PDB file of C-alpha atoms in Angstrom:
ATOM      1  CA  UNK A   1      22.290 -74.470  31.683  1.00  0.00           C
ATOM      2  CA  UNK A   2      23.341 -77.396  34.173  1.00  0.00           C
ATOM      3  CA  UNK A   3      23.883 -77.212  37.786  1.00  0.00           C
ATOM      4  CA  UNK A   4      26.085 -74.227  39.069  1.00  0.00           C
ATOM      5  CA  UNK A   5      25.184 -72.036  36.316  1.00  0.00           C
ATOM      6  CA  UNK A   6      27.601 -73.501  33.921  1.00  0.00           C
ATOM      7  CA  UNK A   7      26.650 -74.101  30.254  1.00  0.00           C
ATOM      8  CA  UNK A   8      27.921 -77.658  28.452  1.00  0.00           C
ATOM      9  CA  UNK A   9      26.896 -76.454  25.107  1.00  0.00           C
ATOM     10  CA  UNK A  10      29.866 -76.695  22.878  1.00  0.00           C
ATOM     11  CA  UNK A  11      32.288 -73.509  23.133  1.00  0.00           C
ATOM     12  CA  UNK A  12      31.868 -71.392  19.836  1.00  0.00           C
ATOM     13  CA  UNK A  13      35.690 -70.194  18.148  1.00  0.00           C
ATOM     14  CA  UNK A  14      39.127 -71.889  17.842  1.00  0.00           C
ATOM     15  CA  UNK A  15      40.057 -74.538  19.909  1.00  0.00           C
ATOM     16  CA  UNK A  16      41.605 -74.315  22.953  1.00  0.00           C
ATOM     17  CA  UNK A  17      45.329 -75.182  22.881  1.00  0.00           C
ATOM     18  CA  UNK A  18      47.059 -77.780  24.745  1.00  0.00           C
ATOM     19  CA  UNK A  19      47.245 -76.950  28.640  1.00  0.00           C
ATOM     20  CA  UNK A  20      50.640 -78.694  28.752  1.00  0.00           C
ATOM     21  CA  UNK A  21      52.243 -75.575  25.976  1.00  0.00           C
ATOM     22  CA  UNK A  22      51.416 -73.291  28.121  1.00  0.00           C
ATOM     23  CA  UNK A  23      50.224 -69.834  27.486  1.00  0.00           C
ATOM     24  CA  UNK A  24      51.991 -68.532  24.506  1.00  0.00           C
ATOM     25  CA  UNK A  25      53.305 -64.974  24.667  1.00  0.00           C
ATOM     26  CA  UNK A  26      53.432 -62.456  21.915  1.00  0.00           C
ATOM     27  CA  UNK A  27      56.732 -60.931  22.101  1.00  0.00           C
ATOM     28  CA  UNK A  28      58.189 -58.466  19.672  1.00  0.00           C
ATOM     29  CA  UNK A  29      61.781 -57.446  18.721  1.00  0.00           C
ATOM     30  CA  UNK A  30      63.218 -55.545  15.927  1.00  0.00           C
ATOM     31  CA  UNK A  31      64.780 -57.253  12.938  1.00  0.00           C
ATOM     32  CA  UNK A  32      66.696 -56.288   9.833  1.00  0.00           C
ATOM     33  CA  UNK A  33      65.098 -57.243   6.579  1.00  0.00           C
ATOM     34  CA  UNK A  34      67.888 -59.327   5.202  1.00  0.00           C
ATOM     35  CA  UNK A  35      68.029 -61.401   8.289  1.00  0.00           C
ATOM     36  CA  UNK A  36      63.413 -61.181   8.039  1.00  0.00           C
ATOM     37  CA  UNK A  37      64.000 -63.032   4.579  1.00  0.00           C
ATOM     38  CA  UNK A  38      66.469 -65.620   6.040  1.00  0.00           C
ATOM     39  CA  UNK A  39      63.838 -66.822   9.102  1.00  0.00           C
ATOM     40  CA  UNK A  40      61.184 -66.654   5.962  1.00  0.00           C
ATOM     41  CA  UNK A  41      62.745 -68.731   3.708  1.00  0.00           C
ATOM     42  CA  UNK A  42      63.810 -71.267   6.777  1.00  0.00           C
ATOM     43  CA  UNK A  43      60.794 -71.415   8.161  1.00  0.00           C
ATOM     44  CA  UNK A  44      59.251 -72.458   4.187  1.00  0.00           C
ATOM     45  CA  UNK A  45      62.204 -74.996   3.578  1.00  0.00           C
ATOM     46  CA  UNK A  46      61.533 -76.323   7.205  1.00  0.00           C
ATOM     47  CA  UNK A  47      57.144 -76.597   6.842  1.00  0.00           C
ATOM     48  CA  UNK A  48      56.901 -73.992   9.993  1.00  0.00           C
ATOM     49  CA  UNK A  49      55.491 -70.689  10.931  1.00  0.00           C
ATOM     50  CA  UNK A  50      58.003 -67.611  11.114  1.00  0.00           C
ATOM     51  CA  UNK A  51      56.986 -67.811  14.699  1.00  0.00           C
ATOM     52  CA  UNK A  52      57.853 -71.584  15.042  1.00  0.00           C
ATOM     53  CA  UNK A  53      61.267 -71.036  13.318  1.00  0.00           C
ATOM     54  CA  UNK A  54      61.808 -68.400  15.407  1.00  0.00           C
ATOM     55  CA  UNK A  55      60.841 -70.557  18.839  1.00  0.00           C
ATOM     56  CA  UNK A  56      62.785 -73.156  17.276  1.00  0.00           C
ATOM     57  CA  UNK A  57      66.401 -71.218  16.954  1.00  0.00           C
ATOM     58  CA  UNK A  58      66.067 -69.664  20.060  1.00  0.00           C
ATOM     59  CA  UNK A  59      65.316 -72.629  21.931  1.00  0.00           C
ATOM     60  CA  UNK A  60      68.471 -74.749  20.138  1.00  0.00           C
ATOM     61  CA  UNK A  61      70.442 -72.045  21.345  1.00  0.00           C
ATOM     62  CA  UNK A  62      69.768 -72.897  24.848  1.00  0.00           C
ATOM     63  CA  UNK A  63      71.044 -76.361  24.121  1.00  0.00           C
ATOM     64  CA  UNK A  64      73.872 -74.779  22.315  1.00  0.00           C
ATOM     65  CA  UNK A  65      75.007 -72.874  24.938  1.00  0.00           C
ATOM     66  CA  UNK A  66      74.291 -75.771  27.292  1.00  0.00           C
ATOM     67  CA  UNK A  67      77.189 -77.392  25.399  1.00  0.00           C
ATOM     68  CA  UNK A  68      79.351 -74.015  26.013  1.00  0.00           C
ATOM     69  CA  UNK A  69      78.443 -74.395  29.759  1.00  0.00           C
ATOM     70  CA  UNK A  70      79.796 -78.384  29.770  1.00  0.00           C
ATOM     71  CA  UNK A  71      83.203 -77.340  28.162  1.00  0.00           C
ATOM     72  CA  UNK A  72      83.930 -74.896  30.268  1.00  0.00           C
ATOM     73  CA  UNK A  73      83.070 -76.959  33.378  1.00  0.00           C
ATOM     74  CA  UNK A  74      85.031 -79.461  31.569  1.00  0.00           C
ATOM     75  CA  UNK A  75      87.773 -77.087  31.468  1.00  0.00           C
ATOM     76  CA  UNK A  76      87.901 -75.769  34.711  1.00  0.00           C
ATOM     77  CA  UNK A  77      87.302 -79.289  36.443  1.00  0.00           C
ATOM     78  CA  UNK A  78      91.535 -80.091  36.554  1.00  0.00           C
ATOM     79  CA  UNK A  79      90.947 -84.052  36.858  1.00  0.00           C
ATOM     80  CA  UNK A  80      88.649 -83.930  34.511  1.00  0.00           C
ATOM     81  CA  UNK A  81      91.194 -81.687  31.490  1.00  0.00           C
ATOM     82  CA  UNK A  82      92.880 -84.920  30.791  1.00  0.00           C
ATOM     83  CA  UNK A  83      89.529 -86.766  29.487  1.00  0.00           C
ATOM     84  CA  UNK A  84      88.751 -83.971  27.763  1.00  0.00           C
ATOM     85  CA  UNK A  85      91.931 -83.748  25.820  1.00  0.00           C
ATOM     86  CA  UNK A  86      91.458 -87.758  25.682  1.00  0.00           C
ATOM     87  CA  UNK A  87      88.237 -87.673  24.316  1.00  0.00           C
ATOM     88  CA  UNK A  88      89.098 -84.242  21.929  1.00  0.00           C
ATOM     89  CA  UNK A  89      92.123 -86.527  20.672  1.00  0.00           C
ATOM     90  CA  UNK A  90      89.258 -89.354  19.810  1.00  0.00           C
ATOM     91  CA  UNK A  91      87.750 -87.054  17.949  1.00  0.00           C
ATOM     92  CA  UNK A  92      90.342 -85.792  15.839  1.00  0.00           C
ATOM     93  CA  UNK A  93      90.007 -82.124  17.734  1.00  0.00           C
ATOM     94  CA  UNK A  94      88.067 -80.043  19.693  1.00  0.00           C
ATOM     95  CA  UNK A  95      86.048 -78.905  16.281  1.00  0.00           C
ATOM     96  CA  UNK A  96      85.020 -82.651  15.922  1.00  0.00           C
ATOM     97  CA  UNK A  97      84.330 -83.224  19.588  1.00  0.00           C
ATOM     98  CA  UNK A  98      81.636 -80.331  19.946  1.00  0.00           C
ATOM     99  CA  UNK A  99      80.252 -81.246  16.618  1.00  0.00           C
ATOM    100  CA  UNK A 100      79.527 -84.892  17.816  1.00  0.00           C
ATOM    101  CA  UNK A 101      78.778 -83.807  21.031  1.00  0.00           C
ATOM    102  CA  UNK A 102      75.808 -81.801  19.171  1.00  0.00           C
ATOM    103  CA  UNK A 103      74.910 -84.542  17.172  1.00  0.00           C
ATOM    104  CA  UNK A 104      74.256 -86.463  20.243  1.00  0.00           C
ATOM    105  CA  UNK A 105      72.275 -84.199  22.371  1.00  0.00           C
ATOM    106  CA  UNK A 106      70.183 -82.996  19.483  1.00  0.00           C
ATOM    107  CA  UNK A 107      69.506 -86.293  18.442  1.00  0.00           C
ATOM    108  CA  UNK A 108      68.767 -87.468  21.901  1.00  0.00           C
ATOM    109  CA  UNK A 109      66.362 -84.160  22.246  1.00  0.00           C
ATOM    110  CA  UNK A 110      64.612 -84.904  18.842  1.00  0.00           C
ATOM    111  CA  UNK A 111      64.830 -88.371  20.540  1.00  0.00           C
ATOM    112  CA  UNK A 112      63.027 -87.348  23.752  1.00  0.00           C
ATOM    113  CA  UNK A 113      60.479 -85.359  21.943  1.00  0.00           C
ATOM    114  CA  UNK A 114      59.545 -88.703  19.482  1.00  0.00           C
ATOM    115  CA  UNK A 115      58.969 -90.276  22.687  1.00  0.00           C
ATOM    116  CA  UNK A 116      61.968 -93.247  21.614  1.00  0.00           C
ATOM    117  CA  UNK A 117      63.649 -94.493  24.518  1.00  0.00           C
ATOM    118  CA  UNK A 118      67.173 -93.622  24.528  1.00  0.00           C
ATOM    119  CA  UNK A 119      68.679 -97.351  24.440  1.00  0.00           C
ATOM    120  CA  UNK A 120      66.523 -98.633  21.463  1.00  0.00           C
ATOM    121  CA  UNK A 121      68.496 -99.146  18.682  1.00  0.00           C
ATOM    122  CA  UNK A 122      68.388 -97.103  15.498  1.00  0.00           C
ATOM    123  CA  UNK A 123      67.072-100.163  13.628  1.00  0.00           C
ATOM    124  CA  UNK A 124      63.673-100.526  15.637  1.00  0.00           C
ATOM    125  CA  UNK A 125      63.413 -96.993  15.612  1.00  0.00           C
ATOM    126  CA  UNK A 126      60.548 -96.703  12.785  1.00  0.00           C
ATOM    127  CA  UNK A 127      61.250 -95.378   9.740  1.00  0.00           C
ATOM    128  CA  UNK A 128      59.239 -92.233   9.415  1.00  0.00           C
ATOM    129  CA  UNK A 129      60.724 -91.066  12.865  1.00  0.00           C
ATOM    130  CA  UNK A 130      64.556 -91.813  11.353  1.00  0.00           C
ATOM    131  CA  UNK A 131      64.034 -89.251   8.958  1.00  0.00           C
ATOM    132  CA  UNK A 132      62.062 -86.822  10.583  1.00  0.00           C
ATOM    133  CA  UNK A 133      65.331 -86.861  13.554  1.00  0.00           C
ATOM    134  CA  UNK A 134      67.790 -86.443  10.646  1.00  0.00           C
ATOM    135  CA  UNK A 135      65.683 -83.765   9.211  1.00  0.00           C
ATOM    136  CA  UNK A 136      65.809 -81.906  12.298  1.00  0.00           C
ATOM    137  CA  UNK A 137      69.015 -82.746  13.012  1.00  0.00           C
ATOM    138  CA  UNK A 138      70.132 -81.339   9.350  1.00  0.00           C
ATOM    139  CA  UNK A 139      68.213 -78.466   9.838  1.00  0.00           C
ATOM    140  CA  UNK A 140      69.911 -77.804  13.550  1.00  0.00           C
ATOM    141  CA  UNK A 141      73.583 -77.595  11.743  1.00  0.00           C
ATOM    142  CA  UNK A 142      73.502 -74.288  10.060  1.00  0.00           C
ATOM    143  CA  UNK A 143      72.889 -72.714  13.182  1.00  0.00           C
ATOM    144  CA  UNK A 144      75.902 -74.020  15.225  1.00  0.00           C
ATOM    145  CA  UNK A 145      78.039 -74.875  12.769  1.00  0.00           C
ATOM    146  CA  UNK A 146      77.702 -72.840   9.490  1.00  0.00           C
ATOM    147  CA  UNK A 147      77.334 -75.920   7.368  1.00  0.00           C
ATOM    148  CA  UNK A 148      75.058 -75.182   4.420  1.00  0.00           C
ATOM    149  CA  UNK A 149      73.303 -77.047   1.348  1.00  0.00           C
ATOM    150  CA  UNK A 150      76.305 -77.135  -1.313  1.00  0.00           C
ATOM    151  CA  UNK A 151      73.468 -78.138  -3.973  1.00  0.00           C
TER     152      UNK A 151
END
């Protein structure tokens, strides 16, 4: 024992997580079994828990609907419907523009969470963090946009 009555031996069991997660929650839902088997089979392709692909959907549909939310500001913001249309006609289509608009804000997330500044170039970005952004940003796609390995 040390002074104050606390004890400095080493703590016996798991380690503690980091304080910066934060407490994680159990939460529990109900879920078909077809839909069980697609999370499963995600979650293996993708190296993560159940749990983490689960965390991981749910929090990319925040983001998702964060794009949603910019549209219809977008939309309802009169000088701003001509950009819009400007920018959809860039794109080849409002399709294309929230696709690329995706692209971008999940890269810059994946981005964010690498720690890569937003204005280095792709080129200095090292290697193994290029393909770990396009394998989350390949793995992001099915869920907005239905597009699926045609293997």
């Amino acid at each position: 024992m040390t002074q104050g009555g606390r004890d400095d031996r080493k703590r016996i069991g798991r380690p503690l997580k980091n304080p910066e997660q934060g407490k994680r929650l159990n939460v529990m839902f109900r879920l078909g079994e077809a839909r069980k088997d697609q999370l499963m089979q995600a979650a293996e392709i993708a190296g993560r828990s159940m749990s983490e692909e689960i965390e991981k959907r749910i929090e990319e549909s925040f983001v998702i609907s964060g794009i949603d939310n910019y549209l219809e500001w977008e939309r309802e913001n009169f000088s701003a419907q001509s950009e819009l249309r400007r920018l959809e006609g860039m794109c080849g289509g409002r399709e294309n523009f929230e696709f690329s608009w995706f692209i971008g804000e999940k890269l810059r997330g994946i981005r964010m969470k690498l720690g890569i500044k937003a204005d280095t170039p792709i080129n200095d970005v090292p290697e193994q963090d290029r393909r770990r952004m396009m394998e989350e940003l390949i793995t992001a796609l099915p869920l907005r946009f239905g597009v699926f390995d045609t293997e």
